[in-house]
PDB file of C-alpha atoms in Angstrom:
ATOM      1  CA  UNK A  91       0.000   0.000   0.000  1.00 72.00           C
ATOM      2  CA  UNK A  92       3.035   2.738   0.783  1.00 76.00           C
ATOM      3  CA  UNK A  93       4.967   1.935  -2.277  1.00 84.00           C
ATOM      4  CA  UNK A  94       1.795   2.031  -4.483  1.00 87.00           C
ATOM      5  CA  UNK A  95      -0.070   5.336  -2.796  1.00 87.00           C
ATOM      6  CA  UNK A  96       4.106   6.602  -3.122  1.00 90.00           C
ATOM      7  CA  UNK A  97       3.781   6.249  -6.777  1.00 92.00           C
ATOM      8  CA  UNK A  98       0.271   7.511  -6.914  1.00 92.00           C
ATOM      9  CA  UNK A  99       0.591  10.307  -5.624  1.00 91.00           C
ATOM     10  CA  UNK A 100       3.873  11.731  -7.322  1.00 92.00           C
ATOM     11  CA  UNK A 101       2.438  10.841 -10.265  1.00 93.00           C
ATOM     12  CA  UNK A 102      -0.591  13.037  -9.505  1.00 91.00           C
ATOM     13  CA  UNK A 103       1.771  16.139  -7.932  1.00 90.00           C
ATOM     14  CA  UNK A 104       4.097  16.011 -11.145  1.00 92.00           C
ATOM     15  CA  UNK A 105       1.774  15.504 -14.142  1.00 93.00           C
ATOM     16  CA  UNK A 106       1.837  18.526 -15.439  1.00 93.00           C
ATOM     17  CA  UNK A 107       5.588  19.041 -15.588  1.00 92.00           C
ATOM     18  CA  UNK A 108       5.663  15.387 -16.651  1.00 93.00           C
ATOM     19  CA  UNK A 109       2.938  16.210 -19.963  1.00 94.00           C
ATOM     20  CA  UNK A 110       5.432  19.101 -20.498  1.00 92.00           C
ATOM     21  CA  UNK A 111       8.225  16.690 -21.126  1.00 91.00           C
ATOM     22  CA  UNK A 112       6.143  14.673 -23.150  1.00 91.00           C
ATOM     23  CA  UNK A 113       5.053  17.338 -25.195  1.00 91.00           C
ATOM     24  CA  UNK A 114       9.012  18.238 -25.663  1.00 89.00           C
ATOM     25  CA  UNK A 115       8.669  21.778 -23.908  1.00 86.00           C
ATOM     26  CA  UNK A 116       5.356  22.880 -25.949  1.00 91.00           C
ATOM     27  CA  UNK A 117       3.294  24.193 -23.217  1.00 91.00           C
ATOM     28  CA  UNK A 118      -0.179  24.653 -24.648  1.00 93.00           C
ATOM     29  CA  UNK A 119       0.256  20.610 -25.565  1.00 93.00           C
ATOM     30  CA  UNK A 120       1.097  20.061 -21.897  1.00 92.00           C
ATOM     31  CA  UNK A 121      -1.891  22.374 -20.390  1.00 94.00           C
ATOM     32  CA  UNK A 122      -4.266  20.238 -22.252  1.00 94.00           C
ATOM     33  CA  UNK A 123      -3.511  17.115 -21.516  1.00 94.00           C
ATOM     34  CA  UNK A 124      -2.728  18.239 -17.947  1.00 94.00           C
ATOM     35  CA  UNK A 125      -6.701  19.219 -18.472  1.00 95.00           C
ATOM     36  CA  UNK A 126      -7.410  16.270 -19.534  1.00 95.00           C
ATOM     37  CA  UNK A 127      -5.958  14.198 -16.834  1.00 95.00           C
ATOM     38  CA  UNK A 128      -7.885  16.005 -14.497  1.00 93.00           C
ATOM     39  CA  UNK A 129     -11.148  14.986 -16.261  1.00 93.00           C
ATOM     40  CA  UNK A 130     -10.293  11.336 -16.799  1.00 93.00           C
ATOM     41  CA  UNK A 131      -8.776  10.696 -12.697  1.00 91.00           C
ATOM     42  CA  UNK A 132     -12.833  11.204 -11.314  1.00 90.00           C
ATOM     43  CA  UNK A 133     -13.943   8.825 -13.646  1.00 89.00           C
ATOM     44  CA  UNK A 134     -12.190   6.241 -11.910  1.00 88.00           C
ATOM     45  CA  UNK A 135     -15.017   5.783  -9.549  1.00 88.00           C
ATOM     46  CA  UNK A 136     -16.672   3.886 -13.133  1.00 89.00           C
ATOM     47  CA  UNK A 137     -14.179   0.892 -12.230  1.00 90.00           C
ATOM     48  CA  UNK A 138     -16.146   0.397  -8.696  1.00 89.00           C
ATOM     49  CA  UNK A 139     -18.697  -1.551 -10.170  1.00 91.00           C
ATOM     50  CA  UNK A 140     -15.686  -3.676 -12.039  1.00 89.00           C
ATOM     51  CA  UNK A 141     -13.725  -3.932  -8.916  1.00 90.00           C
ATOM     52  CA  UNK A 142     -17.407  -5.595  -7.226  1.00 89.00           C
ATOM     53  CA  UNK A 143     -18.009  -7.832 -10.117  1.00 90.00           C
ATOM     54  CA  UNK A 144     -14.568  -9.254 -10.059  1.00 87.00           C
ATOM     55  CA  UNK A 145     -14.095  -9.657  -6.491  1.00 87.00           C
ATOM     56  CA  UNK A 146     -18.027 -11.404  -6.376  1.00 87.00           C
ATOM     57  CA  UNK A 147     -17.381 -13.581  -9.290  1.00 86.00           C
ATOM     58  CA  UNK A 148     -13.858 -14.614  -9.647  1.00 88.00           C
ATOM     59  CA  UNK A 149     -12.538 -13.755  -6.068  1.00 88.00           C
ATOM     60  CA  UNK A 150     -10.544 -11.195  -3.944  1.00 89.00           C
ATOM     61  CA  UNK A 151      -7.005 -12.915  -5.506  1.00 90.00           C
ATOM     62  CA  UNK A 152      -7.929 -11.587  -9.264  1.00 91.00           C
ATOM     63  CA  UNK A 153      -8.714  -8.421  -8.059  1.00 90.00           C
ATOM     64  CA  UNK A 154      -5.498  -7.692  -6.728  1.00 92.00           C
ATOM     65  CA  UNK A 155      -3.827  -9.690  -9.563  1.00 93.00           C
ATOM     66  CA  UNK A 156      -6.180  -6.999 -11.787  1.00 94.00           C
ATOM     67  CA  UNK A 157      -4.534  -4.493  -9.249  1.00 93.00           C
ATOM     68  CA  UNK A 158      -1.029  -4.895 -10.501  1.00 94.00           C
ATOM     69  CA  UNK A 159      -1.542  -5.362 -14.292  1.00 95.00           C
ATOM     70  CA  UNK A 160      -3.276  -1.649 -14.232  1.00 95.00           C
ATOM     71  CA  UNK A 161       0.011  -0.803 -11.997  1.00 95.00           C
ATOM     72  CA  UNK A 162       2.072  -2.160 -14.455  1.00 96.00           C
ATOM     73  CA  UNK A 163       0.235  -0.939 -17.975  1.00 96.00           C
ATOM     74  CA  UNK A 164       0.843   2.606 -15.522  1.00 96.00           C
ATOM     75  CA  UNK A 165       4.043   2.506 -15.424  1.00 95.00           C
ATOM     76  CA  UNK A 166       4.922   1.357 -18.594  1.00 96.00           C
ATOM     77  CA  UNK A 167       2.746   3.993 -20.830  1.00 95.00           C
ATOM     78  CA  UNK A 168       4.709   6.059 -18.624  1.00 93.00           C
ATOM     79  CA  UNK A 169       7.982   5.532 -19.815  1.00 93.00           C
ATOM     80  CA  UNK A 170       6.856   5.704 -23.690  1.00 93.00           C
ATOM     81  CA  UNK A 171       7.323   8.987 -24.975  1.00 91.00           C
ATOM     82  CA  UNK A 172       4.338   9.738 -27.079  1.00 92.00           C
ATOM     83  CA  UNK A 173       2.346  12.555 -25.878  1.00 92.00           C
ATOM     84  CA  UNK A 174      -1.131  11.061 -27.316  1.00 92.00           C
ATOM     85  CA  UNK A 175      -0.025   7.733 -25.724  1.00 94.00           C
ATOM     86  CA  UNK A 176      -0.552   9.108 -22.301  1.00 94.00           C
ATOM     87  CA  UNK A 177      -4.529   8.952 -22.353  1.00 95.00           C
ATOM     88  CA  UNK A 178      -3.804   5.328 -22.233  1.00 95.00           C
ATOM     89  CA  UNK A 179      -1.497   6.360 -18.928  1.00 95.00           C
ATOM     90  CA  UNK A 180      -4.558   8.423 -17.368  1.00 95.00           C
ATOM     91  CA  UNK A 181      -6.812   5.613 -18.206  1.00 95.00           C
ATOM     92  CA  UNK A 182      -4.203   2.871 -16.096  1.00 96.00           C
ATOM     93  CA  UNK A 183      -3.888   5.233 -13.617  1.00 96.00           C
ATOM     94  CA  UNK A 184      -6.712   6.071 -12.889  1.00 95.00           C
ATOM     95  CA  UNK A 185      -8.186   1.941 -12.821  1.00 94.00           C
ATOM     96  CA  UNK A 186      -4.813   1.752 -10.824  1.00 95.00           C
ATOM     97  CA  UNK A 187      -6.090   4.091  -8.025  1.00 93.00           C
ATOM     98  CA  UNK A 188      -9.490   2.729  -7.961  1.00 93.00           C
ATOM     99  CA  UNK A 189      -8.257  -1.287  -7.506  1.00 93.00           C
ATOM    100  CA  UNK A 190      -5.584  -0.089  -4.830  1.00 92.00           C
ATOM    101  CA  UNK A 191      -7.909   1.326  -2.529  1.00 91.00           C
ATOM    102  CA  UNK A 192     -10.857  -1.187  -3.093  1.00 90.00           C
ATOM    103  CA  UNK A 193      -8.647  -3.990  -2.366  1.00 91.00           C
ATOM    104  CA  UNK A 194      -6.561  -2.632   0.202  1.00 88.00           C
ATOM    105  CA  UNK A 195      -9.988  -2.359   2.280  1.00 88.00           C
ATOM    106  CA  UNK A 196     -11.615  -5.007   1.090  1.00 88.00           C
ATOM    107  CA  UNK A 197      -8.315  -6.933   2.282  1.00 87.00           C
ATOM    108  CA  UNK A 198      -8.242  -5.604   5.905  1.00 86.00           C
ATOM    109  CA  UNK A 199     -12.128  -6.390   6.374  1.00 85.00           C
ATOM    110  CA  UNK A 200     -11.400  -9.842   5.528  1.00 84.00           C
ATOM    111  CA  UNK A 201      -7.995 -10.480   6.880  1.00 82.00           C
ATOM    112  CA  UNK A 202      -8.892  -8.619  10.538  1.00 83.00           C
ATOM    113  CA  UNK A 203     -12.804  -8.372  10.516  1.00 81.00           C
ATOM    114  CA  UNK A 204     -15.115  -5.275  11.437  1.00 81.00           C
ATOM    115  CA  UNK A 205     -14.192  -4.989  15.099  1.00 81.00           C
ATOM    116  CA  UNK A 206     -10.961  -3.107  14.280  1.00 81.00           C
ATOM    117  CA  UNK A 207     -10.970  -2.317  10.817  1.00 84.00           C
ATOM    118  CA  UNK A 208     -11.328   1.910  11.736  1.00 85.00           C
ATOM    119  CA  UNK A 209      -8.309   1.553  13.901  1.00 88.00           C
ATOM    120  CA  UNK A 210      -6.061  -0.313  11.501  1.00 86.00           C
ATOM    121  CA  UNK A 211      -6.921   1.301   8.470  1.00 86.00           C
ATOM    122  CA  UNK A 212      -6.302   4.187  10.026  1.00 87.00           C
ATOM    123  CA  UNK A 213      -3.290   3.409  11.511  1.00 89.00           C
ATOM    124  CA  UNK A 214      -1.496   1.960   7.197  1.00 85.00           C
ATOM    125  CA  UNK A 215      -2.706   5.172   6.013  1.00 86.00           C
ATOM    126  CA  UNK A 216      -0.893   7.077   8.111  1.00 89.00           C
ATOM    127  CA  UNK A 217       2.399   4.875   7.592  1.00 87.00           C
ATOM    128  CA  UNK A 218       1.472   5.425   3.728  1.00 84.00           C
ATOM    129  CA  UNK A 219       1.013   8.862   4.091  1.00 84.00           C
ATOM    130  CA  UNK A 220       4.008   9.338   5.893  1.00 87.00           C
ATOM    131  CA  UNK A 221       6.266   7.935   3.519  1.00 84.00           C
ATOM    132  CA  UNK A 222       5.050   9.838   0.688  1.00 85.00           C
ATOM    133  CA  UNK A 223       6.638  12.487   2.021  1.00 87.00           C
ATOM    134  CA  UNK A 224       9.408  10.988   0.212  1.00 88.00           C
ATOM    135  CA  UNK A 225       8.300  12.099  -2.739  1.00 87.00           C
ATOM    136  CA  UNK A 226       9.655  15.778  -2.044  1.00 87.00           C
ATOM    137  CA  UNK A 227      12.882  14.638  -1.766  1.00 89.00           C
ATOM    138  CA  UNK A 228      12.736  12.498  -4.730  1.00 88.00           C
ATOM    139  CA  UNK A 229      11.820  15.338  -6.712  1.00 87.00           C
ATOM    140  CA  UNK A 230      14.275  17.282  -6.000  1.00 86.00           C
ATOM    141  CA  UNK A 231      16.878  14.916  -6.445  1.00 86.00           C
ATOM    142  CA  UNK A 232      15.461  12.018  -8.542  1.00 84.00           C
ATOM    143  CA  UNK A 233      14.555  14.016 -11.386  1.00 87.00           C
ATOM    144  CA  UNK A 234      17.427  15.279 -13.461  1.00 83.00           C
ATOM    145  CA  UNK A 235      17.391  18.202 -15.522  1.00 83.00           C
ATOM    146  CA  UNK A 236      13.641  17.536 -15.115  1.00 83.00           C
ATOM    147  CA  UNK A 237      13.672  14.383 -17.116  1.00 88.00           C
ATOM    148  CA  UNK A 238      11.339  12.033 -15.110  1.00 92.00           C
ATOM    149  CA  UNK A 239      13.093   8.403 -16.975  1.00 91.00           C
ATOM    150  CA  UNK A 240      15.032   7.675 -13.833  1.00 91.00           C
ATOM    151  CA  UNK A 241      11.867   7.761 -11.485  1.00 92.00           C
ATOM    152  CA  UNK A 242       9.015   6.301 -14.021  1.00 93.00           C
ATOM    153  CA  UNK A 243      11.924   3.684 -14.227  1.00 93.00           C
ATOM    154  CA  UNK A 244      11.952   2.848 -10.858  1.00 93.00           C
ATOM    155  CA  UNK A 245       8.427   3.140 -10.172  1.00 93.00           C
ATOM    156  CA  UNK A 246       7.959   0.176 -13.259  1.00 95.00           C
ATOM    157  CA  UNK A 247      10.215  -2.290 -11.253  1.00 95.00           C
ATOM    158  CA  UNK A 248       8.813  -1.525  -7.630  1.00 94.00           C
ATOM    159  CA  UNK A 249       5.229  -1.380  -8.986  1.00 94.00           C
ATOM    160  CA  UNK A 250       5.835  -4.760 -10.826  1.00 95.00           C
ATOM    161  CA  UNK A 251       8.182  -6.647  -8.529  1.00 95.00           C
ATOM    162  CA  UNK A 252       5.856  -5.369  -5.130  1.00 93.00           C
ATOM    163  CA  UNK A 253       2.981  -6.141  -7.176  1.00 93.00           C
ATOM    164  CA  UNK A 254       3.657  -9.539  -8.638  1.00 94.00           C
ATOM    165  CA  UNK A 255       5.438 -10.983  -5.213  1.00 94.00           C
ATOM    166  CA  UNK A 256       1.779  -9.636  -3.132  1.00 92.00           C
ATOM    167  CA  UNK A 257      -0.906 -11.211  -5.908  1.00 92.00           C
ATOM    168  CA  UNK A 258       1.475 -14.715  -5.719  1.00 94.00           C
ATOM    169  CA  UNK A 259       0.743 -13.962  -1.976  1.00 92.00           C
ATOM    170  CA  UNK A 260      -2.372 -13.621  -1.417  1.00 91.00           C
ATOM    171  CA  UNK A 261      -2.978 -16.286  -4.107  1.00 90.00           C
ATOM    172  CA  UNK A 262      -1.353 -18.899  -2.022  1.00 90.00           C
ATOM    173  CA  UNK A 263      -2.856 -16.971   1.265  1.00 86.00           C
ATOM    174  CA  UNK A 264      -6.650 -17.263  -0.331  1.00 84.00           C
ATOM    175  CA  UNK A 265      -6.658 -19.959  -2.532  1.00 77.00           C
ATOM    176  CA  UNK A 266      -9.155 -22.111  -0.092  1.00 70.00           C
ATOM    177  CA  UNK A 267     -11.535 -18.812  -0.080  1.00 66.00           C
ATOM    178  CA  UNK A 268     -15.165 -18.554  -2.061  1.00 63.00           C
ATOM    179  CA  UNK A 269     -16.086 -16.209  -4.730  1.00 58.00           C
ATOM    180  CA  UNK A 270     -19.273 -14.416  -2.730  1.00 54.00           C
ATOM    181  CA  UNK A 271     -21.397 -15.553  -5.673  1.00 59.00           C
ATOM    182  CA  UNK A 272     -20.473 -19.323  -5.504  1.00 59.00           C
ATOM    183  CA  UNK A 273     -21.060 -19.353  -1.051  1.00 59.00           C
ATOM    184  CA  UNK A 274     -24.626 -17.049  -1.972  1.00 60.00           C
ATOM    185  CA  UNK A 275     -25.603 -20.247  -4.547  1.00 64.00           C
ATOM    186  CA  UNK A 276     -24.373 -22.931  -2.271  1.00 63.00           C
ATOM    187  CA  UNK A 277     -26.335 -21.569   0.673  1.00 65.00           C
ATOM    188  CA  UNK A 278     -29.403 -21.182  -1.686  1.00 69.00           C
ATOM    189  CA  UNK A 279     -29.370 -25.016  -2.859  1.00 71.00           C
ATOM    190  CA  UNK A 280     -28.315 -25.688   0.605  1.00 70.00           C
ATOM    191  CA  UNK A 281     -31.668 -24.473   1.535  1.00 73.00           C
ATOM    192  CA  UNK A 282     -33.568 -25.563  -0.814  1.00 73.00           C
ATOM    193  CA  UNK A 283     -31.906 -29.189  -0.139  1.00 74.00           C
ATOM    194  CA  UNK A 284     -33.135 -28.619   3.562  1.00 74.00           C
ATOM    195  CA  UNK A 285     -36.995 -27.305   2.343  1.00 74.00           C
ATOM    196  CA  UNK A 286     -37.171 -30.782  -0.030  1.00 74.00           C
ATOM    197  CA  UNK A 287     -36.016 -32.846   3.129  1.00 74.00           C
ATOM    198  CA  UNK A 288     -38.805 -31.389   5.030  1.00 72.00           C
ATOM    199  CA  UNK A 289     -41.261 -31.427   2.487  1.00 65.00           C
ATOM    200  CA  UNK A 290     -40.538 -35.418   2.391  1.00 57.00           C
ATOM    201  CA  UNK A 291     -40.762 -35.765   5.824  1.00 51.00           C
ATOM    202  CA  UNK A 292     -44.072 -33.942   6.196  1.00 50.00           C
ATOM    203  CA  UNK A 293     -45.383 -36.504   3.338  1.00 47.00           C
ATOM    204  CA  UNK A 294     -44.264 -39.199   5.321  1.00 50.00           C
ATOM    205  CA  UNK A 295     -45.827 -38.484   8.259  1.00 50.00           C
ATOM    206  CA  UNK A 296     -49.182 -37.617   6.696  1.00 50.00           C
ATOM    207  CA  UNK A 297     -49.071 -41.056   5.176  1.00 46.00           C
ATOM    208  CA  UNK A 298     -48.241 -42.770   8.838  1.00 48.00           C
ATOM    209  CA  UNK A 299     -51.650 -40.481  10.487  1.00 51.00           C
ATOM    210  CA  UNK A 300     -53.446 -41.651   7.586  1.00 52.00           C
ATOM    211  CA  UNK A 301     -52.638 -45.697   8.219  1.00 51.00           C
ATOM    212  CA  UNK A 302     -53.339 -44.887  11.811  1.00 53.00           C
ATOM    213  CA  UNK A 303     -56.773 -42.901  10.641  1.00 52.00           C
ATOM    214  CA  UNK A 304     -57.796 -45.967   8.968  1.00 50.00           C
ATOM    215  CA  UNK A 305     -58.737 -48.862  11.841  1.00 53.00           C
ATOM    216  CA  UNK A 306     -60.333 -46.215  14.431  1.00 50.00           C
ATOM    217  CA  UNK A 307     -62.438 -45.580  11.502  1.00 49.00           C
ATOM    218  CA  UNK A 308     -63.477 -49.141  10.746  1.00 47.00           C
ATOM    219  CA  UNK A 309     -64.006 -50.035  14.953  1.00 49.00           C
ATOM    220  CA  UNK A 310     -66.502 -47.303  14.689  1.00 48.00           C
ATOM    221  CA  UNK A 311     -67.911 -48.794  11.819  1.00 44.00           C
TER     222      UNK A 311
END
Protein backbone atom coordinates (compact mmCIF):
# COMPACT_ATOMS: atom_id res chain seq x y z
CA UNK A 1 0.00 0.00 0.00
CA UNK A 2 3.04 2.74 0.78
CA UNK A 3 4.97 1.93 -2.28
CA UNK A 4 1.80 2.03 -4.48
CA UNK A 5 -0.07 5.34 -2.80
CA UNK A 6 4.11 6.60 -3.12
CA UNK A 7 3.78 6.25 -6.78
CA UNK A 8 0.27 7.51 -6.91
CA UNK A 9 0.59 10.31 -5.62
CA UNK A 10 3.87 11.73 -7.32
CA UNK A 11 2.44 10.84 -10.27
CA UNK A 12 -0.59 13.04 -9.51
CA UNK A 13 1.77 16.14 -7.93
CA UNK A 14 4.10 16.01 -11.14
CA UNK A 15 1.77 15.50 -14.14
CA UNK A 16 1.84 18.53 -15.44
CA UNK A 17 5.59 19.04 -15.59
CA UNK A 18 5.66 15.39 -16.65
CA UNK A 19 2.94 16.21 -19.96
CA UNK A 20 5.43 19.10 -20.50
CA UNK A 21 8.22 16.69 -21.13
CA UNK A 22 6.14 14.67 -23.15
CA UNK A 23 5.05 17.34 -25.19
CA UNK A 24 9.01 18.24 -25.66
CA UNK A 25 8.67 21.78 -23.91
CA UNK A 26 5.36 22.88 -25.95
CA UNK A 27 3.29 24.19 -23.22
CA UNK A 28 -0.18 24.65 -24.65
CA UNK A 29 0.26 20.61 -25.56
CA UNK A 30 1.10 20.06 -21.90
CA UNK A 31 -1.89 22.37 -20.39
CA UNK A 32 -4.27 20.24 -22.25
CA UNK A 33 -3.51 17.12 -21.52
CA UNK A 34 -2.73 18.24 -17.95
CA UNK A 35 -6.70 19.22 -18.47
CA UNK A 36 -7.41 16.27 -19.53
CA UNK A 37 -5.96 14.20 -16.83
CA UNK A 38 -7.88 16.01 -14.50
CA UNK A 39 -11.15 14.99 -16.26
CA UNK A 40 -10.29 11.34 -16.80
CA UNK A 41 -8.78 10.70 -12.70
CA UNK A 42 -12.83 11.20 -11.31
CA UNK A 43 -13.94 8.83 -13.65
CA UNK A 44 -12.19 6.24 -11.91
CA UNK A 45 -15.02 5.78 -9.55
CA UNK A 46 -16.67 3.89 -13.13
CA UNK A 47 -14.18 0.89 -12.23
CA UNK A 48 -16.15 0.40 -8.70
CA UNK A 49 -18.70 -1.55 -10.17
CA UNK A 50 -15.69 -3.68 -12.04
CA UNK A 51 -13.73 -3.93 -8.92
CA UNK A 52 -17.41 -5.59 -7.23
CA UNK A 53 -18.01 -7.83 -10.12
CA UNK A 54 -14.57 -9.25 -10.06
CA UNK A 55 -14.09 -9.66 -6.49
CA UNK A 56 -18.03 -11.40 -6.38
CA UNK A 57 -17.38 -13.58 -9.29
CA UNK A 58 -13.86 -14.61 -9.65
CA UNK A 59 -12.54 -13.76 -6.07
CA UNK A 60 -10.54 -11.19 -3.94
CA UNK A 61 -7.00 -12.91 -5.51
CA UNK A 62 -7.93 -11.59 -9.26
CA UNK A 63 -8.71 -8.42 -8.06
CA UNK A 64 -5.50 -7.69 -6.73
CA UNK A 65 -3.83 -9.69 -9.56
CA UNK A 66 -6.18 -7.00 -11.79
CA UNK A 67 -4.53 -4.49 -9.25
CA UNK A 68 -1.03 -4.89 -10.50
CA UNK A 69 -1.54 -5.36 -14.29
CA UNK A 70 -3.28 -1.65 -14.23
CA UNK A 71 0.01 -0.80 -12.00
CA UNK A 72 2.07 -2.16 -14.46
CA UNK A 73 0.24 -0.94 -17.97
CA UNK A 74 0.84 2.61 -15.52
CA UNK A 75 4.04 2.51 -15.42
CA UNK A 76 4.92 1.36 -18.59
CA UNK A 77 2.75 3.99 -20.83
CA UNK A 78 4.71 6.06 -18.62
CA UNK A 79 7.98 5.53 -19.82
CA UNK A 80 6.86 5.70 -23.69
CA UNK A 81 7.32 8.99 -24.98
CA UNK A 82 4.34 9.74 -27.08
CA UNK A 83 2.35 12.56 -25.88
CA UNK A 84 -1.13 11.06 -27.32
CA UNK A 85 -0.02 7.73 -25.72
CA UNK A 86 -0.55 9.11 -22.30
CA UNK A 87 -4.53 8.95 -22.35
CA UNK A 88 -3.80 5.33 -22.23
CA UNK A 89 -1.50 6.36 -18.93
CA UNK A 90 -4.56 8.42 -17.37
CA UNK A 91 -6.81 5.61 -18.21
CA UNK A 92 -4.20 2.87 -16.10
CA UNK A 93 -3.89 5.23 -13.62
CA UNK A 94 -6.71 6.07 -12.89
CA UNK A 95 -8.19 1.94 -12.82
CA UNK A 96 -4.81 1.75 -10.82
CA UNK A 97 -6.09 4.09 -8.03
CA UNK A 98 -9.49 2.73 -7.96
CA UNK A 99 -8.26 -1.29 -7.51
CA UNK A 100 -5.58 -0.09 -4.83
CA UNK A 101 -7.91 1.33 -2.53
CA UNK A 102 -10.86 -1.19 -3.09
CA UNK A 103 -8.65 -3.99 -2.37
CA UNK A 104 -6.56 -2.63 0.20
CA UNK A 105 -9.99 -2.36 2.28
CA UNK A 106 -11.62 -5.01 1.09
CA UNK A 107 -8.31 -6.93 2.28
CA UNK A 108 -8.24 -5.60 5.90
CA UNK A 109 -12.13 -6.39 6.37
CA UNK A 110 -11.40 -9.84 5.53
CA UNK A 111 -8.00 -10.48 6.88
CA UNK A 112 -8.89 -8.62 10.54
CA UNK A 113 -12.80 -8.37 10.52
CA UNK A 114 -15.11 -5.27 11.44
CA UNK A 115 -14.19 -4.99 15.10
CA UNK A 116 -10.96 -3.11 14.28
CA UNK A 117 -10.97 -2.32 10.82
CA UNK A 118 -11.33 1.91 11.74
CA UNK A 119 -8.31 1.55 13.90
CA UNK A 120 -6.06 -0.31 11.50
CA UNK A 121 -6.92 1.30 8.47
CA UNK A 122 -6.30 4.19 10.03
CA UNK A 123 -3.29 3.41 11.51
CA UNK A 124 -1.50 1.96 7.20
CA UNK A 125 -2.71 5.17 6.01
CA UNK A 126 -0.89 7.08 8.11
CA UNK A 127 2.40 4.87 7.59
CA UNK A 128 1.47 5.42 3.73
CA UNK A 129 1.01 8.86 4.09
CA UNK A 130 4.01 9.34 5.89
CA UNK A 131 6.27 7.93 3.52
CA UNK A 132 5.05 9.84 0.69
CA UNK A 133 6.64 12.49 2.02
CA UNK A 134 9.41 10.99 0.21
CA UNK A 135 8.30 12.10 -2.74
CA UNK A 136 9.66 15.78 -2.04
CA UNK A 137 12.88 14.64 -1.77
CA UNK A 138 12.74 12.50 -4.73
CA UNK A 139 11.82 15.34 -6.71
CA UNK A 140 14.28 17.28 -6.00
CA UNK A 141 16.88 14.92 -6.45
CA UNK A 142 15.46 12.02 -8.54
CA UNK A 143 14.56 14.02 -11.39
CA UNK A 144 17.43 15.28 -13.46
CA UNK A 145 17.39 18.20 -15.52
CA UNK A 146 13.64 17.54 -15.11
CA UNK A 147 13.67 14.38 -17.12
CA UNK A 148 11.34 12.03 -15.11
CA UNK A 149 13.09 8.40 -16.98
CA UNK A 150 15.03 7.67 -13.83
CA UNK A 151 11.87 7.76 -11.49
CA UNK A 152 9.02 6.30 -14.02
CA UNK A 153 11.92 3.68 -14.23
CA UNK A 154 11.95 2.85 -10.86
CA UNK A 155 8.43 3.14 -10.17
CA UNK A 156 7.96 0.18 -13.26
CA UNK A 157 10.22 -2.29 -11.25
CA UNK A 158 8.81 -1.52 -7.63
CA UNK A 159 5.23 -1.38 -8.99
CA UNK A 160 5.83 -4.76 -10.83
CA UNK A 161 8.18 -6.65 -8.53
CA UNK A 162 5.86 -5.37 -5.13
CA UNK A 163 2.98 -6.14 -7.18
CA UNK A 164 3.66 -9.54 -8.64
CA UNK A 165 5.44 -10.98 -5.21
CA UNK A 166 1.78 -9.64 -3.13
CA UNK A 167 -0.91 -11.21 -5.91
CA UNK A 168 1.47 -14.72 -5.72
CA UNK A 169 0.74 -13.96 -1.98
CA UNK A 170 -2.37 -13.62 -1.42
CA UNK A 171 -2.98 -16.29 -4.11
CA UNK A 172 -1.35 -18.90 -2.02
CA UNK A 173 -2.86 -16.97 1.27
CA UNK A 174 -6.65 -17.26 -0.33
CA UNK A 175 -6.66 -19.96 -2.53
CA UNK A 176 -9.15 -22.11 -0.09
CA UNK A 177 -11.53 -18.81 -0.08
CA UNK A 178 -15.17 -18.55 -2.06
CA UNK A 179 -16.09 -16.21 -4.73
CA UNK A 180 -19.27 -14.42 -2.73
CA UNK A 181 -21.40 -15.55 -5.67
CA UNK A 182 -20.47 -19.32 -5.50
CA UNK A 183 -21.06 -19.35 -1.05
CA UNK A 184 -24.63 -17.05 -1.97
CA UNK A 185 -25.60 -20.25 -4.55
CA UNK A 186 -24.37 -22.93 -2.27
CA UNK A 187 -26.34 -21.57 0.67
CA UNK A 188 -29.40 -21.18 -1.69
CA UNK A 189 -29.37 -25.02 -2.86
CA UNK A 190 -28.32 -25.69 0.60
CA UNK A 191 -31.67 -24.47 1.53
CA UNK A 192 -33.57 -25.56 -0.81
CA UNK A 193 -31.91 -29.19 -0.14
CA UNK A 194 -33.14 -28.62 3.56
CA UNK A 195 -36.99 -27.30 2.34
CA UNK A 196 -37.17 -30.78 -0.03
CA UNK A 197 -36.02 -32.85 3.13
CA UNK A 198 -38.80 -31.39 5.03
CA UNK A 199 -41.26 -31.43 2.49
CA UNK A 200 -40.54 -35.42 2.39
CA UNK A 201 -40.76 -35.76 5.82
CA UNK A 202 -44.07 -33.94 6.20
CA UNK A 203 -45.38 -36.50 3.34
CA UNK A 204 -44.26 -39.20 5.32
CA UNK A 205 -45.83 -38.48 8.26
CA UNK A 206 -49.18 -37.62 6.70
CA UNK A 207 -49.07 -41.06 5.18
CA UNK A 208 -48.24 -42.77 8.84
CA UNK A 209 -51.65 -40.48 10.49
CA UNK A 210 -53.45 -41.65 7.59
CA UNK A 211 -52.64 -45.70 8.22
CA UNK A 212 -53.34 -44.89 11.81
CA UNK A 213 -56.77 -42.90 10.64
CA UNK A 214 -57.80 -45.97 8.97
CA UNK A 215 -58.74 -48.86 11.84
CA UNK A 216 -60.33 -46.21 14.43
CA UNK A 217 -62.44 -45.58 11.50
CA UNK A 218 -63.48 -49.14 10.75
CA UNK A 219 -64.01 -50.03 14.95
CA UNK A 220 -66.50 -47.30 14.69
CA UNK A 221 -67.91 -48.79 11.82
Amino acid sequence: MSTNLFFLNFYIGNVADQMFQQADGEQVNAHHYTTIFTTILPLGALAIPVYGWATDRLGLPIAVIMSTLFGIAFSVTCLIQDLSLQLLTFIFYSLFRTFVFATFFSLVAKEFGYSSFGVLSGLILFVAGAACLLQYPVREYGVPNENFDLINTTQLGVVAIVGIAFSIYITIHLRDSTPATVKRKKVELEKKEKEKKKGGYGSMGDLKRQKKAVPSSKRKS
